[in-house]
């Protein structure tokens, strides 16, 4: 599945608001762009995505049934 297909799937299933799935989409897009980026640009983009993932923290604790 490429990034366009993943984006359409997320929209169709109404999952576009789930931040962990948006991070997956960003990772897929970055994977597709890897050959077009220099090593430092790729590393910076990956670091940015990782930081955003870490910033999510454990926001779901106590809301598991609602969000998963």
PDB file of C-alpha atoms in Angstrom:
ATOM      1  CA  UNK A   1       0.000   0.000   0.000  1.00  0.00           C
ATOM      2  CA  UNK A   2       1.432   3.361  -0.985  1.00  0.00           C
ATOM      3  CA  UNK A   3       0.832   6.650   0.831  1.00  0.00           C
ATOM      4  CA  UNK A   4      -2.080   7.661  -1.418  1.00  0.00           C
ATOM      5  CA  UNK A   5      -3.848   4.360  -0.829  1.00  0.00           C
ATOM      6  CA  UNK A   6      -3.205   4.612   2.908  1.00  0.00           C
ATOM      7  CA  UNK A   7      -4.570   8.173   2.990  1.00  0.00           C
ATOM      8  CA  UNK A   8      -7.707   7.112   1.118  1.00  0.00           C
ATOM      9  CA  UNK A   9      -8.150   4.171   3.487  1.00  0.00           C
ATOM     10  CA  UNK A  10      -7.828   6.439   6.531  1.00  0.00           C
ATOM     11  CA  UNK A  11     -10.390   8.849   5.090  1.00  0.00           C
ATOM     12  CA  UNK A  12     -12.800   6.084   4.082  1.00  0.00           C
ATOM     13  CA  UNK A  13     -12.666   4.425   7.496  1.00  0.00           C
ATOM     14  CA  UNK A  14     -12.899   7.789   9.309  1.00  0.00           C
ATOM     15  CA  UNK A  15      -9.518   7.227  10.966  1.00  0.00           C
ATOM     16  CA  UNK A  16      -7.883  10.424   9.735  1.00  0.00           C
ATOM     17  CA  UNK A  17      -8.169  11.906  13.241  1.00  0.00           C
ATOM     18  CA  UNK A  18      -6.087   9.178  14.917  1.00  0.00           C
ATOM     19  CA  UNK A  19      -2.613  10.626  15.418  1.00  0.00           C
ATOM     20  CA  UNK A  20      -0.769   7.303  15.471  1.00  0.00           C
ATOM     21  CA  UNK A  21      -2.219   6.473  12.046  1.00  0.00           C
ATOM     22  CA  UNK A  22      -1.205   9.868  10.695  1.00  0.00           C
ATOM     23  CA  UNK A  23       2.325   9.097  11.875  1.00  0.00           C
ATOM     24  CA  UNK A  24       2.190   5.870   9.875  1.00  0.00           C
ATOM     25  CA  UNK A  25       1.139   7.914   6.859  1.00  0.00           C
ATOM     26  CA  UNK A  26       4.032  10.306   7.366  1.00  0.00           C
ATOM     27  CA  UNK A  27       6.441   7.368   7.640  1.00  0.00           C
ATOM     28  CA  UNK A  28       5.087   5.869   4.421  1.00  0.00           C
ATOM     29  CA  UNK A  29       5.484   9.195   2.596  1.00  0.00           C
ATOM     30  CA  UNK A  30       9.025   9.562   3.935  1.00  0.00           C
ATOM     31  CA  UNK A  31       9.835   6.028   2.786  1.00  0.00           C
ATOM     32  CA  UNK A  32       8.625   6.933  -0.703  1.00  0.00           C
ATOM     33  CA  UNK A  33      10.761  10.114  -0.742  1.00  0.00           C
ATOM     34  CA  UNK A  34      13.909   8.513   0.666  1.00  0.00           C
ATOM     35  CA  UNK A  35      15.760   8.419  -2.657  1.00  0.00           C
ATOM     36  CA  UNK A  36      15.010  12.101  -3.281  1.00  0.00           C
ATOM     37  CA  UNK A  37      16.395  13.311   0.064  1.00  0.00           C
ATOM     38  CA  UNK A  38      19.952  13.692   1.252  1.00  0.00           C
ATOM     39  CA  UNK A  39      20.961  11.613   4.248  1.00  0.00           C
ATOM     40  CA  UNK A  40      20.773  14.599   6.646  1.00  0.00           C
ATOM     41  CA  UNK A  41      17.341  15.621   5.309  1.00  0.00           C
ATOM     42  CA  UNK A  42      16.042  12.068   5.683  1.00  0.00           C
ATOM     43  CA  UNK A  43      17.446  11.750   9.199  1.00  0.00           C
ATOM     44  CA  UNK A  44      15.913  15.091  10.208  1.00  0.00           C
ATOM     45  CA  UNK A  45      12.493  14.141   8.822  1.00  0.00           C
ATOM     46  CA  UNK A  46      12.650  10.780  10.585  1.00  0.00           C
ATOM     47  CA  UNK A  47      13.704  12.489  13.807  1.00  0.00           C
ATOM     48  CA  UNK A  48      10.769  14.913  13.505  1.00  0.00           C
ATOM     49  CA  UNK A  49       8.318  12.051  13.048  1.00  0.00           C
ATOM     50  CA  UNK A  50       9.836  10.189  15.988  1.00  0.00           C
ATOM     51  CA  UNK A  51       9.549  13.263  18.203  1.00  0.00           C
ATOM     52  CA  UNK A  52       5.903  13.715  17.245  1.00  0.00           C
ATOM     53  CA  UNK A  53       5.273  10.069  18.118  1.00  0.00           C
ATOM     54  CA  UNK A  54       6.965  10.478  21.494  1.00  0.00           C
ATOM     55  CA  UNK A  55       4.920  13.634  22.135  1.00  0.00           C
ATOM     56  CA  UNK A  56       1.757  11.563  21.895  1.00  0.00           C
ATOM     57  CA  UNK A  57       2.711   9.998  25.203  1.00  0.00           C
ATOM     58  CA  UNK A  58       0.094   7.833  26.821  1.00  0.00           C
ATOM     59  CA  UNK A  59      -2.899  10.017  25.983  1.00  0.00           C
ATOM     60  CA  UNK A  60      -5.031   6.938  25.413  1.00  0.00           C
ATOM     61  CA  UNK A  61      -4.705   5.558  28.967  1.00  0.00           C
ATOM     62  CA  UNK A  62      -8.200   5.161  30.332  1.00  0.00           C
ATOM     63  CA  UNK A  63      -9.727   5.714  26.869  1.00  0.00           C
ATOM     64  CA  UNK A  64      -8.682   2.464  25.204  1.00  0.00           C
ATOM     65  CA  UNK A  65     -12.217   1.357  24.321  1.00  0.00           C
ATOM     66  CA  UNK A  66     -13.021   4.753  22.843  1.00  0.00           C
ATOM     67  CA  UNK A  67      -9.968   5.204  20.645  1.00  0.00           C
ATOM     68  CA  UNK A  68      -8.867   1.713  19.615  1.00  0.00           C
TER      69      UNK A  68
END
